[in-house]
C-alpha cells in the first residue's frame, strides 16, 4: 500500500463559523483505494498545521507506505523541527499519524484498539469538561453544570479559561464557585478544577488547599504551562493531584513535567504524536508511576482516536474528557461518538471505526 494523495482542509460546521472556528482534517489516499482520516489540533482553525501538511508533509509522503507511520513521523519531526516543534508541526504530524492508523485498520479489517494490543474495556466513562467559568456569575456556573448532568458524566471538571496575561485575578471568587459546585453535586461526587494557567505559585497553592478541603479529585494547570518548575513546585506542595501536559508537544516535554513533580499528565492526541505519540506517553507515564489522563476536546475524530488508546490502557484512572456542546457537529459521520447511559463505546469497525458521510463532508469542506 502506497500513499498517493493527502488532502488537508478545514471543515465548516455552520454558515456563520469564522475560519478560526473550523476543524482541521486530513484525508490520506492510497493506491489500494483506502482512505484514512485524521485531525489536527484546531487552534486558530488549525490553519498553521494544515499549511504544514500541504506544503511540507504531503510532498514528502507521496509513495510512502502508511504502515511505516512511526518511522515517517520521526523523520518528519526531525527534518521539519525548526517549524515547531511546538503546536503547528506536532498538530500536523498528529493528524497524519491518526489517518495512517485508520488506514492500517482498514487494511487489516481491525479496530485500532486491537492493533495496539487489545482493550481492557470497550465502554468508557467520561467527565463533563465545562469551560468559561471564570467569566460566569456563580449562579450561571451552577446552571451550566446542572445542564451537563443530563449526559450522566462520571465526573465534572470546571474550567476557568481566564486571560492568561493576568494572574490571581479573583481567587476568592474562584474558590466560591468551587464550593458552590461541590454543594450542588454533593460530597461524594467526583470533581475537578482547571485553572487554565491562571495563578501564581502562591495563588495556586492557596486555591489547591481549598480544593483539598472540598474534596476535589484533581487540580489542572494551576500555573503557566511554560513554568515547568513552578508547576512541579505546586504539585509537590499539595496533596491534591496536580495535572498538566495539554500544552506539551514532545515526549521529552512530558518527561520534564514528570521530573518536576507533576503526578498526572494530559498530552493531547491531536496536539502531539497522534496515536503513536500518545502510546509513547502512556509508556513513559506508566514507567514513572504517573497517571496518564489525556486532554481531548474535539468531539469526533480526536475523541474517537483517544478512546481507542484509553481502551488499551491498563491503568485508566480517570474518565475520558468530553467537552462542552459544540458547533463541531456530528453530521459528517454516520456513527459519531455519543455517550449512552454515561458511557462511550469504542467503535469496533476497521481503523477508527468512524463512517464518513462523504456528501456532508464535501459540503462543509473549506478549500485550503
Ligand atoms: Ca485544561
PDB file of C-alpha atoms in Angstrom, residues 21-272:
ATOM      1  CA  UNK A  21     -13.748  28.025  14.472  1.00  0.00           C
ATOM      2  CA  UNK A  22     -13.286  25.380  11.788  1.00  0.00           C
ATOM      3  CA  UNK A  23     -11.935  21.883  12.394  1.00  0.00           C
ATOM      4  CA  UNK A  24      -8.732  20.763  10.669  1.00  0.00           C
ATOM      5  CA  UNK A  25      -8.989  17.367   8.938  1.00  0.00           C
ATOM      6  CA  UNK A  26      -6.627  15.382   6.735  1.00  0.00           C
ATOM      7  CA  UNK A  27      -7.517  12.538   4.357  1.00  0.00           C
ATOM      8  CA  UNK A  28      -4.732  10.194   3.247  1.00  0.00           C
ATOM      9  CA  UNK A  29      -5.481   8.323  -0.003  1.00  0.00           C
ATOM     10  CA  UNK A  30      -3.703   5.135  -1.117  1.00  0.00           C
ATOM     11  CA  UNK A  31      -3.239   3.098  -4.260  1.00  0.00           C
ATOM     12  CA  UNK A  32      -5.454   0.422  -2.692  1.00  0.00           C
ATOM     13  CA  UNK A  33      -8.353   2.870  -2.793  1.00  0.00           C
ATOM     14  CA  UNK A  34      -8.446   3.098   1.004  1.00  0.00           C
ATOM     15  CA  UNK A  35      -8.708   6.488   2.709  1.00  0.00           C
ATOM     16  CA  UNK A  36      -7.592   7.269   6.255  1.00  0.00           C
ATOM     17  CA  UNK A  37      -8.914  10.265   8.171  1.00  0.00           C
ATOM     18  CA  UNK A  38      -7.136  12.318  10.816  1.00  0.00           C
ATOM     19  CA  UNK A  39      -7.472  15.572  12.721  1.00  0.00           C
ATOM     20  CA  UNK A  40      -5.041  18.271  13.784  1.00  0.00           C
ATOM     21  CA  UNK A  41      -5.419  20.500  16.805  1.00  0.00           C
ATOM     22  CA  UNK A  42      -7.855  23.180  15.624  1.00  0.00           C
ATOM     23  CA  UNK A  43      -6.269  26.107  17.430  1.00  0.00           C
ATOM     24  CA  UNK A  44      -6.983  29.163  15.264  1.00  0.00           C
ATOM     25  CA  UNK A  45      -8.750  26.784  12.875  1.00  0.00           C
ATOM     26  CA  UNK A  46      -5.670  24.608  12.511  1.00  0.00           C
ATOM     27  CA  UNK A  47      -4.521  26.780   9.602  1.00  0.00           C
ATOM     28  CA  UNK A  48      -0.840  26.552  10.517  1.00  0.00           C
ATOM     29  CA  UNK A  49      -0.920  22.738  10.795  1.00  0.00           C
ATOM     30  CA  UNK A  50      -2.855  22.365   7.534  1.00  0.00           C
ATOM     31  CA  UNK A  51      -0.342  24.552   5.729  1.00  0.00           C
ATOM     32  CA  UNK A  52       2.500  22.400   7.034  1.00  0.00           C
ATOM     33  CA  UNK A  53       0.702  19.261   5.835  1.00  0.00           C
ATOM     34  CA  UNK A  54       0.020  20.752   2.423  1.00  0.00           C
ATOM     35  CA  UNK A  55       3.424  22.296   1.726  1.00  0.00           C
ATOM     36  CA  UNK A  56       5.883  20.126   3.660  1.00  0.00           C
ATOM     37  CA  UNK A  57       4.375  16.813   4.826  1.00  0.00           C
ATOM     38  CA  UNK A  58       2.238  15.725   1.871  1.00  0.00           C
ATOM     39  CA  UNK A  59       5.003  16.066  -0.736  1.00  0.00           C
ATOM     40  CA  UNK A  60       7.341  14.011   1.466  1.00  0.00           C
ATOM     41  CA  UNK A  61       4.809  11.198   1.955  1.00  0.00           C
ATOM     42  CA  UNK A  62       3.689  10.518  -1.601  1.00  0.00           C
ATOM     43  CA  UNK A  63       4.770   6.949  -2.374  1.00  0.00           C
ATOM     44  CA  UNK A  64       5.398   6.092   1.302  1.00  0.00           C
ATOM     45  CA  UNK A  65       3.928   3.007   2.993  1.00  0.00           C
ATOM     46  CA  UNK A  66       1.320   4.006   5.641  1.00  0.00           C
ATOM     47  CA  UNK A  67       2.442   1.074   7.799  1.00  0.00           C
ATOM     48  CA  UNK A  68       5.740   2.914   8.337  1.00  0.00           C
ATOM     49  CA  UNK A  69       3.863   5.550  10.347  1.00  0.00           C
ATOM     50  CA  UNK A  70       6.221   5.704  13.326  1.00  0.00           C
ATOM     51  CA  UNK A  71       9.337   5.994  11.152  1.00  0.00           C
ATOM     52  CA  UNK A  72       7.640   8.600   8.982  1.00  0.00           C
ATOM     53  CA  UNK A  73       6.608  10.659  11.998  1.00  0.00           C
ATOM     54  CA  UNK A  74      10.095  10.701  13.472  1.00  0.00           C
ATOM     55  CA  UNK A  75      11.656  11.518  10.098  1.00  0.00           C
ATOM     56  CA  UNK A  76       9.291  14.456   9.588  1.00  0.00           C
ATOM     57  CA  UNK A  77       9.584  15.740  13.163  1.00  0.00           C
ATOM     58  CA  UNK A  78      13.343  15.880  12.851  1.00  0.00           C
ATOM     59  CA  UNK A  79      13.509  17.254   9.316  1.00  0.00           C
ATOM     60  CA  UNK A  80      10.873  19.950   9.969  1.00  0.00           C
ATOM     61  CA  UNK A  81      11.739  20.606  13.613  1.00  0.00           C
ATOM     62  CA  UNK A  82      12.503  24.274  13.097  1.00  0.00           C
ATOM     63  CA  UNK A  83       8.911  24.860  12.010  1.00  0.00           C
ATOM     64  CA  UNK A  84       7.972  23.770  15.514  1.00  0.00           C
ATOM     65  CA  UNK A  85       8.290  21.531  17.322  1.00  0.00           C
ATOM     66  CA  UNK A  86       5.530  23.073  19.376  1.00  0.00           C
ATOM     67  CA  UNK A  87       1.951  23.243  18.214  1.00  0.00           C
ATOM     68  CA  UNK A  88       1.702  23.702  14.473  1.00  0.00           C
ATOM     69  CA  UNK A  89       4.140  20.990  13.401  1.00  0.00           C
ATOM     70  CA  UNK A  90       3.208  18.422  16.035  1.00  0.00           C
ATOM     71  CA  UNK A  91      -0.501  19.005  15.304  1.00  0.00           C
ATOM     72  CA  UNK A  92       0.170  18.338  11.617  1.00  0.00           C
ATOM     73  CA  UNK A  93       2.055  15.133  12.387  1.00  0.00           C
ATOM     74  CA  UNK A  94      -0.650  14.052  14.854  1.00  0.00           C
ATOM     75  CA  UNK A  95      -3.296  14.355  12.141  1.00  0.00           C
ATOM     76  CA  UNK A  96      -1.228  12.290   9.721  1.00  0.00           C
ATOM     77  CA  UNK A  97      -0.487   9.628  12.329  1.00  0.00           C
ATOM     78  CA  UNK A  98      -4.179   9.216  13.190  1.00  0.00           C
ATOM     79  CA  UNK A  99      -5.016   8.879   9.488  1.00  0.00           C
ATOM     80  CA  UNK A 100      -2.272   6.275   8.976  1.00  0.00           C
ATOM     81  CA  UNK A 101      -3.559   4.210  11.908  1.00  0.00           C
ATOM     82  CA  UNK A 102      -7.051   4.481  10.409  1.00  0.00           C
ATOM     83  CA  UNK A 103      -5.564   3.113   7.172  1.00  0.00           C
ATOM     84  CA  UNK A 104      -3.751   0.318   8.984  1.00  0.00           C
ATOM     85  CA  UNK A 105      -7.081  -0.731  10.476  1.00  0.00           C
ATOM     86  CA  UNK A 106      -8.869  -0.550   7.146  1.00  0.00           C
ATOM     87  CA  UNK A 107      -6.134  -2.608   5.506  1.00  0.00           C
ATOM     88  CA  UNK A 108      -6.337  -5.335   8.151  1.00  0.00           C
ATOM     89  CA  UNK A 109     -10.049  -5.081   8.902  1.00  0.00           C
ATOM     90  CA  UNK A 110      -9.317  -4.483  12.590  1.00  0.00           C
ATOM     91  CA  UNK A 111     -10.124  -1.651  15.001  1.00  0.00           C
ATOM     92  CA  UNK A 112      -7.177   0.451  16.195  1.00  0.00           C
ATOM     93  CA  UNK A 113      -7.551  -0.816  19.766  1.00  0.00           C
ATOM     94  CA  UNK A 114      -6.856  -4.366  18.545  1.00  0.00           C
ATOM     95  CA  UNK A 115      -3.811  -3.241  16.582  1.00  0.00           C
ATOM     96  CA  UNK A 116      -2.304  -1.564  19.644  1.00  0.00           C
ATOM     97  CA  UNK A 117      -2.626  -4.629  21.810  1.00  0.00           C
ATOM     98  CA  UNK A 118      -6.261  -5.096  22.734  1.00  0.00           C
ATOM     99  CA  UNK A 119      -8.809  -3.470  25.001  1.00  0.00           C
ATOM    100  CA  UNK A 120      -9.115  -3.709  28.761  1.00  0.00           C
ATOM    101  CA  UNK A 121     -12.555  -2.203  28.231  1.00  0.00           C
ATOM    102  CA  UNK A 122     -14.579  -1.001  25.263  1.00  0.00           C
ATOM    103  CA  UNK A 123     -17.122   1.021  27.268  1.00  0.00           C
ATOM    104  CA  UNK A 124     -15.562   4.079  28.852  1.00  0.00           C
ATOM    105  CA  UNK A 125     -16.955   6.533  31.377  1.00  0.00           C
ATOM    106  CA  UNK A 126     -16.386  10.216  30.711  1.00  0.00           C
ATOM    107  CA  UNK A 127     -16.263  13.504  32.574  1.00  0.00           C
ATOM    108  CA  UNK A 128     -18.073  16.649  31.557  1.00  0.00           C
ATOM    109  CA  UNK A 129     -15.439  19.295  30.863  1.00  0.00           C
ATOM    110  CA  UNK A 130     -17.150  22.647  31.332  1.00  0.00           C
ATOM    111  CA  UNK A 131     -15.366  25.774  30.139  1.00  0.00           C
ATOM    112  CA  UNK A 132     -15.743  29.514  30.572  1.00  0.00           C
ATOM    113  CA  UNK A 133     -16.472  29.620  34.292  1.00  0.00           C
ATOM    114  CA  UNK A 134     -14.127  32.497  35.081  1.00  0.00           C
ATOM    115  CA  UNK A 135     -16.427  34.998  33.396  1.00  0.00           C
ATOM    116  CA  UNK A 136     -19.703  33.468  34.581  1.00  0.00           C
ATOM    117  CA  UNK A 137     -21.566  34.537  37.682  1.00  0.00           C
ATOM    118  CA  UNK A 138     -21.734  31.916  40.409  1.00  0.00           C
ATOM    119  CA  UNK A 139     -25.399  31.245  39.623  1.00  0.00           C
ATOM    120  CA  UNK A 140     -24.620  30.804  35.941  1.00  0.00           C
ATOM    121  CA  UNK A 141     -21.830  28.344  36.754  1.00  0.00           C
ATOM    122  CA  UNK A 142     -24.327  26.213  38.663  1.00  0.00           C
ATOM    123  CA  UNK A 143     -26.904  26.464  35.872  1.00  0.00           C
ATOM    124  CA  UNK A 144     -24.395  25.311  33.249  1.00  0.00           C
ATOM    125  CA  UNK A 145     -23.062  22.474  35.419  1.00  0.00           C
ATOM    126  CA  UNK A 146     -26.583  21.246  36.121  1.00  0.00           C
ATOM    127  CA  UNK A 147     -27.404  21.170  32.401  1.00  0.00           C
ATOM    128  CA  UNK A 148     -24.440  18.891  31.676  1.00  0.00           C
ATOM    129  CA  UNK A 149     -25.613  16.243  34.170  1.00  0.00           C
ATOM    130  CA  UNK A 150     -28.220  15.041  31.654  1.00  0.00           C
ATOM    131  CA  UNK A 151     -25.466  13.056  29.856  1.00  0.00           C
ATOM    132  CA  UNK A 152     -24.679  11.160  33.104  1.00  0.00           C
ATOM    133  CA  UNK A 153     -20.977  12.041  33.361  1.00  0.00           C
ATOM    134  CA  UNK A 154     -18.855  10.117  35.858  1.00  0.00           C
ATOM    135  CA  UNK A 155     -17.284  13.408  36.981  1.00  0.00           C
ATOM    136  CA  UNK A 156     -17.397  17.144  36.292  1.00  0.00           C
ATOM    137  CA  UNK A 157     -14.474  19.475  35.638  1.00  0.00           C
ATOM    138  CA  UNK A 158     -14.962  23.226  35.849  1.00  0.00           C
ATOM    139  CA  UNK A 159     -12.559  25.240  33.702  1.00  0.00           C
ATOM    140  CA  UNK A 160     -11.911  28.913  34.239  1.00  0.00           C
ATOM    141  CA  UNK A 161     -10.421  29.929  30.861  1.00  0.00           C
ATOM    142  CA  UNK A 162      -9.318  33.359  32.039  1.00  0.00           C
ATOM    143  CA  UNK A 163      -6.993  35.779  30.226  1.00  0.00           C
ATOM    144  CA  UNK A 164      -3.538  34.207  30.564  1.00  0.00           C
ATOM    145  CA  UNK A 165      -1.842  37.593  30.692  1.00  0.00           C
ATOM    146  CA  UNK A 166      -3.359  38.152  34.143  1.00  0.00           C
ATOM    147  CA  UNK A 167      -2.800  36.005  37.237  1.00  0.00           C
ATOM    148  CA  UNK A 168      -4.676  35.562  40.524  1.00  0.00           C
ATOM    149  CA  UNK A 169      -7.471  37.853  39.324  1.00  0.00           C
ATOM    150  CA  UNK A 170     -10.219  36.540  41.643  1.00  0.00           C
ATOM    151  CA  UNK A 171      -9.044  33.786  43.956  1.00  0.00           C
ATOM    152  CA  UNK A 172     -11.891  34.224  46.491  1.00  0.00           C
ATOM    153  CA  UNK A 173     -14.434  34.195  43.648  1.00  0.00           C
ATOM    154  CA  UNK A 174     -12.902  31.072  42.104  1.00  0.00           C
ATOM    155  CA  UNK A 175     -12.971  29.249  45.444  1.00  0.00           C
ATOM    156  CA  UNK A 176     -16.582  30.340  45.995  1.00  0.00           C
ATOM    157  CA  UNK A 177     -17.539  28.778  42.643  1.00  0.00           C
ATOM    158  CA  UNK A 178     -15.694  25.560  43.505  1.00  0.00           C
ATOM    159  CA  UNK A 179     -17.529  25.444  46.836  1.00  0.00           C
ATOM    160  CA  UNK A 180     -20.918  26.118  45.223  1.00  0.00           C
ATOM    161  CA  UNK A 181     -20.408  23.317  42.679  1.00  0.00           C
ATOM    162  CA  UNK A 182     -19.431  20.953  45.499  1.00  0.00           C
ATOM    163  CA  UNK A 183     -22.599  21.911  47.364  1.00  0.00           C
ATOM    164  CA  UNK A 184     -24.713  21.445  44.219  1.00  0.00           C
ATOM    165  CA  UNK A 185     -23.385  17.962  43.411  1.00  0.00           C
ATOM    166  CA  UNK A 186     -22.901  16.631  46.933  1.00  0.00           C
ATOM    167  CA  UNK A 187     -19.936  15.371  48.915  1.00  0.00           C
ATOM    168  CA  UNK A 188     -19.267  12.142  47.048  1.00  0.00           C
ATOM    169  CA  UNK A 189     -19.390  13.494  43.509  1.00  0.00           C
ATOM    170  CA  UNK A 190     -16.038  13.424  41.640  1.00  0.00           C
ATOM    171  CA  UNK A 191     -14.989  16.995  40.748  1.00  0.00           C
ATOM    172  CA  UNK A 192     -12.004  18.592  39.090  1.00  0.00           C
ATOM    173  CA  UNK A 193     -10.826  22.188  38.827  1.00  0.00           C
ATOM    174  CA  UNK A 194      -8.970  23.512  35.780  1.00  0.00           C
ATOM    175  CA  UNK A 195      -7.165  26.806  36.407  1.00  0.00           C
ATOM    176  CA  UNK A 196      -6.134  27.135  32.751  1.00  0.00           C
ATOM    177  CA  UNK A 197      -2.773  28.528  33.907  1.00  0.00           C
ATOM    178  CA  UNK A 198      -4.388  31.355  35.885  1.00  0.00           C
ATOM    179  CA  UNK A 199      -2.367  31.556  39.101  1.00  0.00           C
ATOM    180  CA  UNK A 200       0.988  32.399  40.574  1.00  0.00           C
ATOM    181  CA  UNK A 201       2.688  29.615  42.507  1.00  0.00           C
ATOM    182  CA  UNK A 202       1.464  31.051  45.816  1.00  0.00           C
ATOM    183  CA  UNK A 203      -2.018  31.685  44.485  1.00  0.00           C
ATOM    184  CA  UNK A 204      -2.212  28.142  43.148  1.00  0.00           C
ATOM    185  CA  UNK A 205      -1.217  26.642  46.486  1.00  0.00           C
ATOM    186  CA  UNK A 206      -3.897  28.721  48.219  1.00  0.00           C
ATOM    187  CA  UNK A 207      -6.574  27.538  45.750  1.00  0.00           C
ATOM    188  CA  UNK A 208      -5.254  23.968  45.922  1.00  0.00           C
ATOM    189  CA  UNK A 209      -5.621  23.894  49.718  1.00  0.00           C
ATOM    190  CA  UNK A 210      -9.260  24.973  49.349  1.00  0.00           C
ATOM    191  CA  UNK A 211      -9.847  22.275  46.727  1.00  0.00           C
ATOM    192  CA  UNK A 212      -8.348  19.684  49.068  1.00  0.00           C
ATOM    193  CA  UNK A 213     -10.824  20.705  51.771  1.00  0.00           C
ATOM    194  CA  UNK A 214     -13.645  20.488  49.239  1.00  0.00           C
ATOM    195  CA  UNK A 215     -12.561  17.001  48.207  1.00  0.00           C
ATOM    196  CA  UNK A 216     -11.729  17.795  44.572  1.00  0.00           C
ATOM    197  CA  UNK A 217     -10.174  14.922  42.581  1.00  0.00           C
ATOM    198  CA  UNK A 218      -7.571  16.877  40.625  1.00  0.00           C
ATOM    199  CA  UNK A 219      -6.286  20.433  40.067  1.00  0.00           C
ATOM    200  CA  UNK A 220      -5.338  21.124  36.457  1.00  0.00           C
ATOM    201  CA  UNK A 221      -2.715  23.521  35.049  1.00  0.00           C
ATOM    202  CA  UNK A 222      -2.517  25.814  38.069  1.00  0.00           C
ATOM    203  CA  UNK A 223       0.338  27.968  36.695  1.00  0.00           C
ATOM    204  CA  UNK A 224       1.667  28.941  33.263  1.00  0.00           C
ATOM    205  CA  UNK A 225       2.426  25.816  31.233  1.00  0.00           C
ATOM    206  CA  UNK A 226       5.951  27.002  30.380  1.00  0.00           C
ATOM    207  CA  UNK A 227       6.847  27.382  34.062  1.00  0.00           C
ATOM    208  CA  UNK A 228       7.585  23.690  34.422  1.00  0.00           C
ATOM    209  CA  UNK A 229       9.442  24.003  37.721  1.00  0.00           C
ATOM    210  CA  UNK A 230       6.614  26.121  39.177  1.00  0.00           C
ATOM    211  CA  UNK A 231       4.083  23.500  38.041  1.00  0.00           C
ATOM    212  CA  UNK A 232       6.163  20.908  39.854  1.00  0.00           C
ATOM    213  CA  UNK A 233       6.505  23.103  42.938  1.00  0.00           C
ATOM    214  CA  UNK A 234       2.723  23.411  43.207  1.00  0.00           C
ATOM    215  CA  UNK A 235       2.301  19.676  42.676  1.00  0.00           C
ATOM    216  CA  UNK A 236       4.853  18.866  45.383  1.00  0.00           C
ATOM    217  CA  UNK A 237       3.332  21.355  47.853  1.00  0.00           C
ATOM    218  CA  UNK A 238      -0.189  19.960  47.622  1.00  0.00           C
ATOM    219  CA  UNK A 239      -1.850  16.649  48.459  1.00  0.00           C
ATOM    220  CA  UNK A 240      -4.425  17.023  45.688  1.00  0.00           C
ATOM    221  CA  UNK A 241      -3.265  15.572  42.347  1.00  0.00           C
ATOM    222  CA  UNK A 242      -1.936  18.377  40.162  1.00  0.00           C
ATOM    223  CA  UNK A 243      -2.146  17.721  36.418  1.00  0.00           C
ATOM    224  CA  UNK A 244      -0.626  19.325  33.331  1.00  0.00           C
ATOM    225  CA  UNK A 245       0.578  18.477  29.861  1.00  0.00           C
ATOM    226  CA  UNK A 246      -2.098  19.500  27.361  1.00  0.00           C
ATOM    227  CA  UNK A 247       0.392  22.116  26.177  1.00  0.00           C
ATOM    228  CA  UNK A 248       3.304  19.686  25.946  1.00  0.00           C
ATOM    229  CA  UNK A 249       4.290  18.881  22.382  1.00  0.00           C
ATOM    230  CA  UNK A 250       7.068  16.320  22.702  1.00  0.00           C
ATOM    231  CA  UNK A 251       7.701  13.206  24.758  1.00  0.00           C
ATOM    232  CA  UNK A 252      10.675  14.995  26.331  1.00  0.00           C
ATOM    233  CA  UNK A 253       8.428  17.872  27.442  1.00  0.00           C
ATOM    234  CA  UNK A 254       6.111  15.396  29.181  1.00  0.00           C
ATOM    235  CA  UNK A 255       9.171  13.825  30.825  1.00  0.00           C
ATOM    236  CA  UNK A 256      10.186  17.272  32.109  1.00  0.00           C
ATOM    237  CA  UNK A 257       6.783  17.726  33.763  1.00  0.00           C
ATOM    238  CA  UNK A 258       7.085  14.343  35.461  1.00  0.00           C
ATOM    239  CA  UNK A 259      10.612  15.158  36.572  1.00  0.00           C
ATOM    240  CA  UNK A 260       9.348  18.432  38.084  1.00  0.00           C
ATOM    241  CA  UNK A 261       6.833  16.541  40.234  1.00  0.00           C
ATOM    242  CA  UNK A 262       3.589  16.537  38.245  1.00  0.00           C
ATOM    243  CA  UNK A 263       1.764  13.290  39.030  1.00  0.00           C
ATOM    244  CA  UNK A 264      -0.852  13.286  36.264  1.00  0.00           C
ATOM    245  CA  UNK A 265      -0.028  14.158  32.647  1.00  0.00           C
ATOM    246  CA  UNK A 266      -2.500  15.142  29.956  1.00  0.00           C
ATOM    247  CA  UNK A 267      -0.981  15.108  26.466  1.00  0.00           C
ATOM    248  CA  UNK A 268      -3.488  15.508  23.630  1.00  0.00           C
ATOM    249  CA  UNK A 269      -3.648  13.089  20.695  1.00  0.00           C
ATOM    250  CA  UNK A 270      -4.368  15.862  18.142  1.00  0.00           C
ATOM    251  CA  UNK A 271      -1.640  18.143  19.510  1.00  0.00           C
ATOM    252  CA  UNK A 272       1.316  15.785  19.751  1.00  0.00           C
TER     253      UNK A 272
END
